[in-house]
Structure formats: C-alpha cells, structure tokens
JSON list of C-alpha atoms in Angstrom, two decimals:
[
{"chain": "A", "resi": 15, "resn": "UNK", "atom": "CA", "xyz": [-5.72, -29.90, -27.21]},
{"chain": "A", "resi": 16, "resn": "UNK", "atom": "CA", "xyz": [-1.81, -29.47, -27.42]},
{"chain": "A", "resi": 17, "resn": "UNK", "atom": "CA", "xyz": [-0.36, -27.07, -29.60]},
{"chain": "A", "resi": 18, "resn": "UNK", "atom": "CA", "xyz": [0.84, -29.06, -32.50]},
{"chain": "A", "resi": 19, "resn": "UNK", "atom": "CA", "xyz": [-2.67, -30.34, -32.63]},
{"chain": "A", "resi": 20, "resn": "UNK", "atom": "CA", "xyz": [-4.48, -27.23, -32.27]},
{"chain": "A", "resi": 21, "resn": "UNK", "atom": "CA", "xyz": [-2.17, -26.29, -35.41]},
{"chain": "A", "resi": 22, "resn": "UNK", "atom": "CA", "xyz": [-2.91, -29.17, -37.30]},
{"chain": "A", "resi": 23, "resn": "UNK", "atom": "CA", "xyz": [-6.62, -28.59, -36.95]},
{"chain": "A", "resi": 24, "resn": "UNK", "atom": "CA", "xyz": [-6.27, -25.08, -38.22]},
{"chain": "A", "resi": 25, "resn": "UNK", "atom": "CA", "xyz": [-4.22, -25.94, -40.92]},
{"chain": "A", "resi": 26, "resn": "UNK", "atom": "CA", "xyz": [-6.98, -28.31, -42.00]},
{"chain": "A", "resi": 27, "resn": "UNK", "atom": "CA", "xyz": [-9.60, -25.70, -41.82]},
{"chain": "A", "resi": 28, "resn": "UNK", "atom": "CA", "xyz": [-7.84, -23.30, -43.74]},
{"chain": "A", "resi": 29, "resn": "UNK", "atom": "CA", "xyz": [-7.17, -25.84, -46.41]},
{"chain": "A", "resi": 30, "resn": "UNK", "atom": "CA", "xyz": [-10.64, -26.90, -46.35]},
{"chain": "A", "resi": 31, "resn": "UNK", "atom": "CA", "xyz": [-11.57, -23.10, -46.98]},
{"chain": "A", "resi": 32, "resn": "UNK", "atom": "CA", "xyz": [-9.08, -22.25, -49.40]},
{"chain": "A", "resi": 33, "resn": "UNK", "atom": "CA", "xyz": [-10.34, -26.14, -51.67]},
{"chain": "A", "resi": 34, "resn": "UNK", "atom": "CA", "xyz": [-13.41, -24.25, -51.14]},
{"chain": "A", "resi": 35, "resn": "UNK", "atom": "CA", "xyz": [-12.87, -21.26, -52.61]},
{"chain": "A", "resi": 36, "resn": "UNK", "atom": "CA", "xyz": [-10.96, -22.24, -55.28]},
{"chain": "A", "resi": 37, "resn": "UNK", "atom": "CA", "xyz": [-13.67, -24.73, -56.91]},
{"chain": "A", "resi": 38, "resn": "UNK", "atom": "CA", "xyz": [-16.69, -22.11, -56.13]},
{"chain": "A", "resi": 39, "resn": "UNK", "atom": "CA", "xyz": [-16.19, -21.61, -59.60]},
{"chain": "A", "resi": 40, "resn": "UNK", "atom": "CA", "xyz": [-15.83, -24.57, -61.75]},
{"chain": "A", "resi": 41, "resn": "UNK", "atom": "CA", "xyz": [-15.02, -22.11, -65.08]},
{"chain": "A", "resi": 42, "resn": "UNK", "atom": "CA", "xyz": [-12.27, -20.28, -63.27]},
{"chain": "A", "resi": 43, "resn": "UNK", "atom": "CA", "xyz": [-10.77, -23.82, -60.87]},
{"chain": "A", "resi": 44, "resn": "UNK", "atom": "CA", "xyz": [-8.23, -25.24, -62.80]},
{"chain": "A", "resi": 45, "resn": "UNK", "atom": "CA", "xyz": [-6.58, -21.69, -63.08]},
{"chain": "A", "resi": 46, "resn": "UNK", "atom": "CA", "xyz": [-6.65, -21.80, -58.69]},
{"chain": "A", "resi": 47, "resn": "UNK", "atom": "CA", "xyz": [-5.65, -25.28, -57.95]},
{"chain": "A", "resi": 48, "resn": "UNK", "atom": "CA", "xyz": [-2.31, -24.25, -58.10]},
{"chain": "A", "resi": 49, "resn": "UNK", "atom": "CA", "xyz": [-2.95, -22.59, -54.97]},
{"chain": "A", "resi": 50, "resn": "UNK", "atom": "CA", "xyz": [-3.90, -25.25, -53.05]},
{"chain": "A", "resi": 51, "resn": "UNK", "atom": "CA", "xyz": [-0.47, -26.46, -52.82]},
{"chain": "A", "resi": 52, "resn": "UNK", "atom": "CA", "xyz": [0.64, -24.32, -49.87]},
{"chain": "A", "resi": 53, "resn": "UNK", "atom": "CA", "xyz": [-2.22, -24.76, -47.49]},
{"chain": "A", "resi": 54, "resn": "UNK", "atom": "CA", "xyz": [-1.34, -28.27, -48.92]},
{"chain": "A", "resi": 55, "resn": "UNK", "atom": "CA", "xyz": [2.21, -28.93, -47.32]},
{"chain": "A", "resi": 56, "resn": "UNK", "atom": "CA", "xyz": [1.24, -26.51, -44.39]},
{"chain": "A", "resi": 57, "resn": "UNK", "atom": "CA", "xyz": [-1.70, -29.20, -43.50]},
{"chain": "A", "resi": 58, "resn": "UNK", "atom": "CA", "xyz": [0.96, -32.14, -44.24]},
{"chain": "A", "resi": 59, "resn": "UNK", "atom": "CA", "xyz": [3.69, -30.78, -42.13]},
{"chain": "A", "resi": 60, "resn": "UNK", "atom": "CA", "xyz": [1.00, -30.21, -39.37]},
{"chain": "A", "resi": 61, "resn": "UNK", "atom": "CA", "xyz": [-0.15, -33.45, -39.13]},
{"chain": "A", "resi": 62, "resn": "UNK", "atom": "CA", "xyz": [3.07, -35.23, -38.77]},
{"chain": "A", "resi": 63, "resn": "UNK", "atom": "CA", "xyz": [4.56, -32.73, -35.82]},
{"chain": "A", "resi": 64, "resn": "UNK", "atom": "CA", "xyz": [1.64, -33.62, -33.81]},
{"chain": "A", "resi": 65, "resn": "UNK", "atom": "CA", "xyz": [1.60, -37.48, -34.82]},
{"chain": "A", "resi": 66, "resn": "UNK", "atom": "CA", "xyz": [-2.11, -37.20, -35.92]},
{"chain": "A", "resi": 67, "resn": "UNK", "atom": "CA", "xyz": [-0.97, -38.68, -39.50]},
{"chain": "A", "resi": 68, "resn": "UNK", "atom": "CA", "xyz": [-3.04, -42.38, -39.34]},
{"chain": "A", "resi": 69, "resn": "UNK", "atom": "CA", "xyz": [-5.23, -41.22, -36.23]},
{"chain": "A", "resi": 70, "resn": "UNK", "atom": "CA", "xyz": [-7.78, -39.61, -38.13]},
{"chain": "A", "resi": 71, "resn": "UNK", "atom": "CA", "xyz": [-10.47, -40.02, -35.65]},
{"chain": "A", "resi": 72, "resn": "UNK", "atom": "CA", "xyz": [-8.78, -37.80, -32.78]},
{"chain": "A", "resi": 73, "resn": "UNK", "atom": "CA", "xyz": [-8.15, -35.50, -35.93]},
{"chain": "A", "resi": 74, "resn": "UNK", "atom": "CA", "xyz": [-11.59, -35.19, -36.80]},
{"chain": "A", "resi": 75, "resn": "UNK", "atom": "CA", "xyz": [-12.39, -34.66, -33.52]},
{"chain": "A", "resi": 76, "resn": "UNK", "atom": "CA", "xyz": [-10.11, -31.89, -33.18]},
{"chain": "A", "resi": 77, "resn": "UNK", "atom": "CA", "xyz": [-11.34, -30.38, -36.50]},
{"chain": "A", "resi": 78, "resn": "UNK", "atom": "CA", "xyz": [-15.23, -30.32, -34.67]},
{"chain": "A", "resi": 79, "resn": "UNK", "atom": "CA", "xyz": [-13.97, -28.60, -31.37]},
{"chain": "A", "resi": 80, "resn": "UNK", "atom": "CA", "xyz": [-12.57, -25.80, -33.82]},
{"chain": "A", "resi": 81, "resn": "UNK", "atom": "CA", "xyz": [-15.55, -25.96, -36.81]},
{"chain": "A", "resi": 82, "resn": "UNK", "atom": "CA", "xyz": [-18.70, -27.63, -35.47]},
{"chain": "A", "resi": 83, "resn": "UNK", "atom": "CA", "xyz": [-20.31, -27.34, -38.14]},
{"chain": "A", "resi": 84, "resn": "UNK", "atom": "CA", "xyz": [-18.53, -30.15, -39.99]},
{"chain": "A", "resi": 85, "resn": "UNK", "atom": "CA", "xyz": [-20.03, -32.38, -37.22]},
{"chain": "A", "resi": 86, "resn": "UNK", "atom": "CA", "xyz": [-22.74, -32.42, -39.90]},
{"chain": "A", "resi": 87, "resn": "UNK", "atom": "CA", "xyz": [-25.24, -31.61, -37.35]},
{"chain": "A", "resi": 88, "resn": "UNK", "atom": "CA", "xyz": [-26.51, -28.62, -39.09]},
{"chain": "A", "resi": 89, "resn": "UNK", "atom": "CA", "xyz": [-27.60, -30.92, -42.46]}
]
C-alpha cells in the first residue's frame, strides 16, 4: 500500500466513524451533520491524490487491510 493510499483509506475510516457518531442519535443528528463536512473533503482530497476516485474495488480493499471488520465477515 503506497502512501497516498494508505491515507485515503484512513481518511475513509475516520469519515465512516465520525457518519457514525454523528447519527448514533437520530434526536440530536441534524444538529452534527454539519460536521461531517471536514472528514468530508479530507476523504475527497484523499482519494483523488492517490487516483483511487472510480477504482473502488482496490479502495475497498484497502479499507479491509486497515478495518477487517467491514469485510462483513463478522455478520
């Protein structure tokens, strides 16, 4: 994994986490949606430095060698 991958994976993660977090709570989501913007254009930017944008299936396969669970293994 090269480095601009290895970032775009993480960046993924930690917007995955953070879209998480903010809609735990469906009363309280609309106020932290806001916040999603950020990890938002981090992911973006990410993807298009290491050309993953339209390759999603080496992207998800990055995304598994960092989070295994999301292999969906563990259902």
């Amino acid at each position: 994994m090269h480095n601009d991958e290895l970032a775009a994976a993480q960046a993924y993660v930690r917007l995955l986490e953070a879209t998480r977090a903010a809609l735990e709570d469906q009363d309280q989501a609309p106020l932290y949606l806001s916040l999603l913007a950020s990890p938002m254009a981090e992911a973006d930017g990410a993807l298009q430095r290491a050309g993953l944008c339209g390759n999603e299936a080496r992207f998800f396969d990055l995304v598994r060698s960092l989070q295994p669970s999301m292999s969906g293994s563990d259902r």
